[in-house]
Coordinates of C-alpha atoms in Angstrom, one line a residue:
M1 CA -29.8 4.1 -24.0
A2 CA -28.7 7.6 -23.0
P3 CA -27.7 9.9 -25.8
I4 CA -24.0 10.2 -26.7
K5 CA -22.8 13.2 -24.8
Q6 CA -19.1 13.6 -25.8
H7 CA -16.3 11.9 -27.7
F8 CA -12.8 11.7 -26.3
D9 CA -9.3 10.8 -27.6
Y10 CA -8.8 9.0 -24.2
L11 CA -11.2 8.1 -21.5
V12 CA -10.0 6.9 -18.1
I13 CA -12.2 4.9 -15.7
G14 CA -11.0 5.5 -12.2
A15 CA -9.4 8.7 -10.8
G16 CA -6.9 7.0 -8.5
S17 CA -3.2 7.4 -8.8
G18 CA -2.7 5.5 -12.1
G19 CA -5.7 6.9 -13.8
L20 CA -4.9 10.5 -12.8
G21 CA -1.3 10.1 -13.8
S22 CA -2.2 8.8 -17.3
A23 CA -5.0 11.3 -17.9
R24 CA -3.0 14.3 -16.9
R25 CA 0.0 13.2 -19.0
A26 CA -2.2 12.7 -22.1
A27 CA -4.0 16.0 -21.7
G28 CA -1.4 18.2 -20.1
T29 CA 1.6 17.1 -22.1
Y30 CA 0.1 15.8 -25.4
K31 CA -2.9 18.1 -25.5
K32 CA -5.4 15.2 -26.1
K33 CA -9.1 15.5 -25.3
V34 CA -9.3 13.4 -22.1
G35 CA -12.2 12.5 -19.8
I36 CA -11.9 10.7 -16.4
V37 CA -14.8 9.0 -14.6
E38 CA -14.8 8.5 -10.8
S39 CA -17.6 7.6 -8.4
G40 CA -15.7 8.3 -5.3
R41 CA -13.3 11.0 -4.1
L42 CA -10.5 12.0 -6.3
G43 CA -7.2 10.3 -5.6
G44 CA -8.4 6.8 -5.1
T45 CA -7.3 4.5 -2.4
C46 CA -3.9 6.0 -1.7
V47 CA -5.1 9.5 -1.0
N48 CA -8.3 8.7 0.8
V49 CA -8.0 5.4 2.6
G50 CA -4.5 4.3 2.0
C51 CA -0.9 5.5 1.8
V52 CA -1.4 9.2 2.7
P53 CA -3.8 9.0 5.8
K54 CA -1.9 5.9 6.8
K55 CA 1.5 7.7 6.8
V56 CA 0.0 10.6 8.7
T57 CA -1.4 8.2 11.4
W58 CA 2.0 6.4 11.4
N59 CA 3.6 9.7 12.1
A60 CA 1.4 10.1 15.1
A61 CA 2.3 6.6 16.4
S62 CA 6.0 7.3 15.9
M63 CA 5.7 10.6 17.8
A64 CA 4.2 8.6 20.7
E65 CA 7.3 6.4 20.7
T66 CA 9.6 9.4 20.4
M67 CA 8.0 11.2 23.3
E68 CA 8.6 8.1 25.5
D69 CA 12.2 7.9 24.3
A70 CA 12.8 11.6 25.1
K71 CA 12.9 10.7 28.8
G72 CA 16.0 8.7 28.1
Y73 CA 17.6 11.8 26.7
G74 CA 16.9 13.9 29.8
F75 CA 13.6 15.5 28.9
D76 CA 10.9 15.8 31.6
V77 CA 8.1 14.7 29.4
E78 CA 4.6 13.9 30.6
V79 CA 2.2 12.8 27.9
K80 CA -1.3 13.3 29.3
G81 CA -3.1 11.5 26.4
F82 CA -3.7 11.3 22.8
D83 CA -6.7 13.2 21.3
W84 CA -7.9 10.7 18.6
K85 CA -10.8 13.0 17.6
L86 CA -8.6 16.1 17.2
F87 CA -6.0 14.1 15.3
T88 CA -8.5 12.4 12.9
T89 CA -10.3 15.7 12.3
K90 CA -7.1 17.4 11.2
R91 CA -6.0 14.4 9.2
D92 CA -9.4 14.3 7.3
T93 CA -9.2 18.0 6.6
Y94 CA -5.8 17.5 5.1
I95 CA -7.1 14.8 2.9
K96 CA -10.0 17.0 1.7
R97 CA -7.5 19.6 0.8
L98 CA -5.7 17.1 -1.3
N99 CA -9.0 16.2 -3.1
G100 CA -9.3 19.8 -4.0
I101 CA -5.8 20.0 -5.3
Y102 CA -6.5 17.0 -7.6
S103 CA -9.6 18.7 -8.9
R104 CA -7.7 21.9 -9.7
N105 CA -4.9 19.9 -11.4
L106 CA -7.4 18.2 -13.6
N107 CA -8.9 21.6 -14.5
N108 CA -5.4 23.0 -15.1
D109 CA -4.6 20.2 -17.5
D110 CA -8.0 20.5 -19.2
V111 CA -9.2 17.0 -18.3
T112 CA -12.9 16.6 -18.2
Y113 CA -14.0 15.3 -14.8
I114 CA -17.1 13.1 -15.0
P115 CA -18.4 12.1 -11.5
G116 CA -20.2 8.8 -11.8
R117 CA -20.0 5.0 -12.3
A118 CA -19.0 3.6 -15.7
R119 CA -20.0 0.4 -17.5
F120 CA -19.0 -0.7 -21.0
L121 CA -21.5 -0.8 -23.8
S122 CA -19.0 -1.6 -26.5
K123 CA -15.2 -1.5 -26.9
N124 CA -15.4 2.3 -27.6
E125 CA -18.4 3.3 -25.6
I126 CA -19.3 3.5 -21.9
E127 CA -22.5 4.5 -20.0
V128 CA -22.1 6.5 -16.8
D129 CA -24.5 6.7 -13.9
E130 CA -24.1 10.3 -13.1
Y131 CA -23.1 11.4 -9.6
T132 CA -22.5 14.8 -7.9
S133 CA -18.8 15.6 -7.1
E134 CA -19.7 14.6 -3.5
G135 CA -20.7 11.1 -4.6
E136 CA -24.5 11.4 -4.5
K137 CA -26.4 9.6 -7.3
L138 CA -28.3 12.0 -9.7
G139 CA -30.4 9.3 -11.2
S140 CA -29.4 10.2 -14.8
K141 CA -27.2 8.5 -17.3
S142 CA -24.8 9.7 -20.1
T143 CA -23.0 7.9 -22.8
Y144 CA -19.4 8.6 -23.9
T145 CA -17.2 7.3 -26.7
A146 CA -13.4 7.3 -27.0
D147 CA -10.6 6.1 -29.2
H148 CA -8.8 4.7 -26.2
I149 CA -10.2 3.6 -22.8
L150 CA -8.1 2.8 -19.7
I151 CA -9.5 0.7 -16.8
A152 CA -7.8 2.0 -13.6
T153 CA -10.5 1.3 -11.1
G154 CA -8.3 -0.1 -8.3
G155 CA -9.4 -2.6 -5.7
Y156 CA -11.3 -3.0 -2.5
P157 CA -10.6 -4.8 0.8
I158 CA -12.1 -8.3 1.3
V159 CA -14.3 -9.4 4.1
P160 CA -14.6 -13.2 4.6
K161 CA -18.0 -14.7 3.7
D162 CA -17.7 -18.0 5.5
I163 CA -17.2 -16.8 9.1
P164 CA -20.4 -16.1 11.1
G165 CA -20.5 -12.5 12.3
A166 CA -17.7 -11.4 9.9
E167 CA -19.8 -8.3 9.0
Y168 CA -19.1 -6.9 12.5
G169 CA -15.6 -6.3 11.5
I170 CA -14.2 -3.4 9.5
T171 CA -11.5 -3.2 6.8
S172 CA -8.6 -0.8 6.2
D173 CA -11.2 1.6 4.8
G174 CA -13.1 1.6 8.1
F175 CA -9.9 2.2 10.0
F176 CA -10.0 5.8 8.7
E177 CA -13.6 6.2 9.8
L178 CA -13.0 5.3 13.5
D179 CA -14.2 8.2 15.6
Q180 CA -12.4 7.0 18.8
Q181 CA -9.3 5.0 19.6
P182 CA -10.1 1.4 20.4
K183 CA -8.9 0.1 23.7
K184 CA -8.6 -3.4 22.3
A185 CA -8.3 -4.3 18.7
V186 CA -7.9 -7.6 16.7
L187 CA -6.5 -7.5 13.3
V188 CA -6.6 -10.5 10.9
G189 CA -4.0 -10.8 8.2
A190 CA -0.3 -11.1 7.5
G191 CA 0.4 -8.6 4.7
Y192 CA 1.8 -5.2 5.0
I193 CA -1.6 -3.5 5.7
A194 CA -2.2 -5.7 8.7
V195 CA 1.4 -5.2 9.9
E196 CA 1.3 -1.4 9.5
L197 CA -2.1 -0.9 11.2
A198 CA -1.3 -3.3 14.0
G199 CA 1.9 -1.4 14.7
I200 CA 0.1 1.9 14.7
F201 CA -2.5 0.6 17.2
Q202 CA 0.2 -0.8 19.5
A203 CA 2.4 2.3 19.4
L204 CA -0.6 4.4 20.4
G205 CA -1.4 2.3 23.4
T206 CA -4.2 0.0 22.1
E207 CA -4.1 -3.6 23.3
T208 CA -3.4 -5.2 19.9
H209 CA -3.9 -8.8 18.7
L210 CA -2.6 -9.8 15.3
M211 CA -3.9 -13.1 13.9
I212 CA -1.8 -14.7 11.2
R213 CA -2.4 -18.0 9.3
Y214 CA 1.1 -19.3 9.5
D215 CA 4.1 -18.8 11.8
S216 CA 5.2 -15.4 10.4
F217 CA 3.9 -12.4 8.5
L218 CA 5.1 -10.5 5.4
R219 CA 5.9 -14.0 4.0
S220 CA 6.8 -12.6 0.5
F221 CA 9.6 -10.6 2.1
D222 CA 13.1 -11.8 2.9
P223 CA 13.2 -14.1 5.9
M224 CA 15.4 -11.7 7.8
I225 CA 12.7 -9.0 7.6
Q226 CA 10.1 -11.5 8.8
D227 CA 12.2 -12.8 11.8
V228 CA 13.4 -9.4 13.0
L229 CA 10.1 -7.6 12.8
I230 CA 7.9 -10.3 14.3
K231 CA 10.3 -10.7 17.3
H232 CA 10.2 -6.9 17.9
Y233 CA 6.5 -6.7 17.6
E234 CA 6.2 -9.4 20.3
T235 CA 9.1 -8.8 22.7
G236 CA 9.9 -5.1 21.9
M237 CA 6.4 -3.7 21.6
G238 CA 4.3 -6.3 23.5
M239 CA 1.9 -7.1 20.7
N240 CA -0.1 -10.3 20.9
I241 CA 0.7 -12.5 17.9
H242 CA -1.7 -15.4 17.3
R243 CA 0.1 -17.9 15.0
R244 CA -1.7 -20.4 12.8
S245 CA -4.9 -18.7 13.9
N246 CA -8.3 -18.9 12.3
P247 CA -11.3 -16.8 13.5
T248 CA -14.3 -19.1 13.6
K249 CA -17.2 -16.9 14.8
I250 CA -17.8 -13.3 15.8
E251 CA -20.4 -12.2 18.2
K252 CA -21.6 -8.7 19.1
D253 CA -23.0 -7.6 22.4
P254 CA -26.1 -5.5 21.5
A255 CA -25.9 -3.6 24.7
T256 CA -22.2 -2.5 24.6
G257 CA -21.3 -3.1 21.0
K258 CA -18.2 -5.1 22.1
L259 CA -17.2 -8.1 20.1
R260 CA -16.4 -11.6 21.1
I261 CA -13.9 -13.3 18.8
H262 CA -13.9 -17.1 18.7
Y263 CA -10.8 -18.6 17.1
G264 CA -8.4 -21.5 16.9
D265 CA -4.6 -21.1 16.8
S266 CA -1.4 -23.0 17.5
N267 CA -2.3 -23.2 21.2
G268 CA -5.8 -24.5 20.6
A269 CA -9.3 -22.9 20.7
G270 CA -9.8 -19.5 22.4
V271 CA -12.0 -16.5 22.8
L272 CA -11.1 -12.9 22.9
E273 CA -13.6 -10.8 24.9
D274 CA -14.4 -7.1 25.0
V275 CA -13.0 -6.3 21.6
D276 CA -13.7 -2.8 20.4
V277 CA -12.5 -3.2 16.8
L278 CA -12.0 -6.3 14.5
L279 CA -10.2 -5.4 11.4
W280 CA -10.0 -7.7 8.4
A281 CA -6.8 -7.3 6.3
I282 CA -6.9 -10.5 4.4
G283 CA -6.4 -9.2 0.9
R284 CA -7.9 -7.1 -1.8
A285 CA -10.0 -7.8 -4.9
P286 CA -10.2 -5.8 -8.2
E287 CA -13.0 -3.2 -8.5
V288 CA -14.7 -4.6 -11.6
G289 CA -18.1 -5.7 -10.4
D290 CA -20.3 -3.4 -12.5
L291 CA -18.0 -2.6 -15.4
N292 CA -19.8 -5.0 -17.7
L293 CA -16.5 -6.4 -18.9
S294 CA -18.1 -9.6 -20.3
T295 CA -20.1 -7.6 -22.9
V296 CA -16.8 -6.5 -24.5
G297 CA -15.0 -9.8 -23.9
I298 CA -12.3 -8.3 -21.7
E299 CA -10.1 -11.1 -20.3
Q300 CA -9.8 -11.5 -16.5
D301 CA -7.7 -13.9 -14.4
K302 CA -9.1 -16.2 -11.8
K303 CA -9.0 -13.4 -9.2
G304 CA -11.0 -11.1 -11.5
C305 CA -8.1 -8.8 -12.4
V306 CA -8.2 -7.3 -15.8
V307 CA -5.3 -9.0 -17.6
A308 CA -2.8 -6.7 -19.3
D309 CA 0.5 -7.3 -21.0
E310 CA 3.8 -5.5 -20.4
F311 CA 2.5 -2.5 -22.4
Q312 CA -0.8 -2.4 -20.3
N313 CA -2.8 -3.7 -23.3
T314 CA -5.8 -5.9 -22.6
N315 CA -6.9 -8.5 -25.1
I316 CA -9.3 -5.9 -26.7
P317 CA -7.5 -3.4 -28.9
G318 CA -7.9 0.1 -27.6
I319 CA -8.6 -0.9 -24.0
Y320 CA -5.9 -0.9 -21.4
S321 CA -5.5 -1.8 -17.7
L322 CA -3.1 -0.8 -15.0
G323 CA -2.7 -0.4 -11.2
D324 CA -4.4 -2.6 -8.7
V325 CA -7.2 -3.7 -11.0
S326 CA -4.6 -5.4 -13.3
G327 CA -3.0 -7.4 -10.5
F328 CA 0.4 -5.9 -11.1
I329 CA 2.6 -4.7 -8.3
E330 CA 0.0 -2.9 -6.1
L331 CA 1.9 0.3 -5.2
T332 CA 0.9 3.9 -5.9
P333 CA 4.1 5.0 -7.6
V334 CA 4.0 1.9 -9.8
A335 CA 0.5 2.8 -11.0
I336 CA 1.5 6.4 -11.7
A337 CA 4.6 5.5 -13.6
A338 CA 2.7 2.9 -15.7
G339 CA 0.0 5.4 -16.5
R340 CA 2.4 8.0 -17.6
R341 CA 4.4 5.5 -19.8
L342 CA 1.1 4.4 -21.4
S343 CA 0.2 7.9 -22.4
D344 CA 3.7 8.4 -23.7
R345 CA 3.3 5.4 -25.9
L346 CA -0.3 6.2 -27.1
F347 CA 0.1 9.9 -27.6
G348 CA 3.7 10.9 -27.4
G349 CA 5.2 8.8 -30.2
Q350 CA 7.2 6.7 -27.8
K351 CA 6.1 3.3 -29.3
D352 CA 8.3 1.3 -26.9
A353 CA 7.4 3.1 -23.7
K354 CA 6.5 0.8 -20.9
L355 CA 7.2 0.5 -17.2
D356 CA 10.1 -1.8 -16.1
Y357 CA 8.5 -3.8 -13.3
T358 CA 11.9 -5.1 -12.0
N359 CA 13.7 -3.7 -9.0
I360 CA 10.9 -1.6 -7.7
P361 CA 11.6 -0.4 -4.2
S362 CA 8.9 -0.7 -1.5
V363 CA 8.6 0.0 2.1
V364 CA 6.5 -1.1 5.0
F365 CA 5.7 1.6 7.6
A366 CA 6.0 -0.8 10.5
H367 CA 7.7 -0.1 13.8
P368 CA 10.5 0.1 12.8
E369 CA 10.3 0.7 9.1
V370 CA 11.1 -1.9 6.5
G371 CA 12.7 -1.3 3.0
T372 CA 13.2 -3.8 0.3
I373 CA 14.2 -4.0 -3.4
G374 CA 15.0 -6.9 -5.6
L375 CA 15.1 -10.5 -4.8
S376 CA 14.7 -12.2 -1.4
E377 CA 17.5 -14.6 -0.5
P378 CA 15.4 -17.7 -1.3
D379 CA 14.4 -16.3 -4.6
A380 CA 17.9 -15.3 -5.5
R381 CA 19.2 -18.7 -4.7
K382 CA 16.5 -20.3 -6.8
K383 CA 17.2 -18.0 -9.7
Y384 CA 21.0 -18.0 -9.7
G385 CA 22.0 -21.1 -7.7
D386 CA 23.5 -21.3 -4.3
E387 CA 27.0 -21.4 -5.6
N388 CA 26.5 -18.0 -7.4
I389 CA 25.1 -16.1 -4.4
K390 CA 27.0 -14.2 -1.7
I391 CA 25.2 -12.7 1.3
Y392 CA 26.4 -9.6 3.2
K393 CA 24.5 -8.8 6.3
T394 CA 24.7 -7.1 9.7
S395 CA 22.6 -6.5 12.8
F396 CA 23.5 -3.7 15.2
T397 CA 22.1 -1.1 17.6
A398 CA 21.5 2.3 16.0
M399 CA 23.1 5.3 17.7
Y400 CA 19.6 6.6 18.4
Y401 CA 19.3 4.0 21.2
A402 CA 22.6 4.8 22.8
L403 CA 21.0 6.6 25.8
L404 CA 17.9 4.4 25.9
E405 CA 17.3 1.3 28.0
H406 CA 15.3 -0.4 25.3
K407 CA 17.0 -1.1 22.0
G408 CA 15.1 -1.3 18.7
P409 CA 16.4 -3.6 15.9
T410 CA 18.4 -2.7 12.9
S411 CA 19.3 -5.4 10.4
Y412 CA 20.6 -5.0 6.8
K413 CA 21.2 -7.6 4.1
I414 CA 22.7 -7.3 0.6
I415 CA 22.3 -10.2 -1.8
C416 CA 24.9 -10.4 -4.6
A417 CA 25.0 -12.7 -7.7
G418 CA 27.8 -13.9 -10.0
P419 CA 31.5 -13.2 -10.0
E420 CA 31.0 -9.5 -10.4
E421 CA 28.8 -9.5 -7.3
K422 CA 25.9 -7.6 -8.8
V423 CA 23.5 -6.5 -6.1
V424 CA 20.2 -8.3 -6.8
G425 CA 18.5 -7.8 -3.5
L426 CA 18.7 -5.3 -0.6
H427 CA 16.7 -5.6 2.5
I428 CA 16.7 -3.2 5.5
I429 CA 14.8 -2.8 8.7
G430 CA 15.4 -0.1 11.2
L431 CA 14.9 3.6 11.8
E432 CA 14.6 5.8 8.7
S433 CA 14.7 2.8 6.3
A434 CA 12.0 4.3 4.1
E435 CA 14.0 7.5 3.3
M436 CA 17.2 5.5 3.1
L437 CA 16.0 3.1 0.4
Q438 CA 15.2 5.6 -2.3
G439 CA 18.9 6.3 -3.1
F440 CA 19.9 2.7 -3.0
G441 CA 17.0 2.0 -5.3
V442 CA 18.6 4.3 -7.9
A443 CA 21.9 2.4 -7.6
M444 CA 20.3 -1.0 -8.1
K445 CA 18.3 0.2 -11.1
M446 CA 21.7 1.3 -12.6
G447 CA 23.1 -2.3 -12.0
A448 CA 25.3 -1.5 -9.0
T449 CA 27.8 -4.1 -7.8
K450 CA 29.1 -4.7 -4.3
K451 CA 32.3 -3.0 -5.5
D452 CA 30.2 0.1 -6.4
F453 CA 28.8 0.1 -2.9
D454 CA 32.3 -0.2 -1.4
S455 CA 33.6 2.6 -3.5
C456 CA 31.2 5.1 -1.9
V457 CA 32.6 6.9 1.1
A458 CA 30.5 6.4 4.2
I459 CA 28.5 9.1 5.9
H460 CA 29.3 9.0 9.6
P461 CA 27.7 8.6 12.0
T462 CA 24.7 7.0 10.3
S463 CA 23.0 3.7 10.1
A464 CA 23.1 3.8 6.3
E465 CA 27.0 3.8 6.3
E466 CA 26.8 0.1 7.2
L467 CA 25.5 -0.6 3.7
V468 CA 28.7 0.7 2.1
T469 CA 31.1 -0.9 4.6
L470 CA 29.8 -4.5 4.8
R471 CA 32.4 -7.2 4.8

């Protein structure tokens, strides 16, 4: 065993969004001695291979659409091409700059950054395989002890194990490593990652095929969102949607590197030839493989997630879990908020501090954007009963499209419950939905009713005004 190197009040395993948020709150606000262990780049999935580079790439895809739309407004626009290499180089430089900012923030808050891979030795002790800050193994080990230990190691994208040739595909991580834009891409999955990346490819001019297991995607979202977006992806953007599809075998041409995708879907068996990129977006698993959780007896669910209660406590006193590794709502701001609340409770004297996991707003950076908060219509009817639910909804053409021949969709729905018509669900799809949702999220957290919405004077001319004028 390596000699004990240092003791901390609080030791965080994983320097993603939740881990950083909790560590910095404990050290910077409450002046505790805090260490944080990370084997990859600072910032975790969101900063490096998730939200941030995805949004930058979505911006590029949206610009491509805007430049095409500019012709309808009288601009003589000629787009000669998209320099994928230039774009990705600039995007990656931006991400590296963020990594540096995270490092400086840890230093400013006096958090000890420990590059390496951690494993439990006991409930208060971990061993770290030491790395350089660039992620190279040093071949040495150190042992650390702590009064409190947080597991915030996040997750990783899954690749199927039962499909021959599946290893020829990439995941969302690999999307950000592509050195050239594919001419033809196949994405497998029906969640928001598949929907977002498929939309980006299609908007940038890649021939895009999206394979989904059932008849729709985003199946946990309100049916209105599913119906409007899948219709637009097919008829508005020209994307190829393969319903009830199941890839059966992947072959790679050794001479060209092109892929051949064998599959079955609602139309029968088929083959997609000359595919440049196959991207698996079929789910994520918790990053727990070498944490040695069983030695300590830390409880995991059937997916491997580290089970935590509403206060982020695991079944072992002094060990906590939050973010993607806990299987809670897998969103960056959720992990950050949970991490900060945990430090408030452990070190700030706020014994009841915890994150309220209800009415958390979320968006999908599709084309167009999706925003949602609260219950879907089926869930609301199940919870409150059909007789206690009233639906307000509208579909219209946003003014942006007034001078354009093509018309993008805009649809809004408000779900109200009880005689007071409390707003229990709000779902929007259309331009600027992501920015729009934040304010309405505040209103719903405050318990807004339909009457409260109606009492707000509309801002005209906007799409958002429809939400306060629904009848």
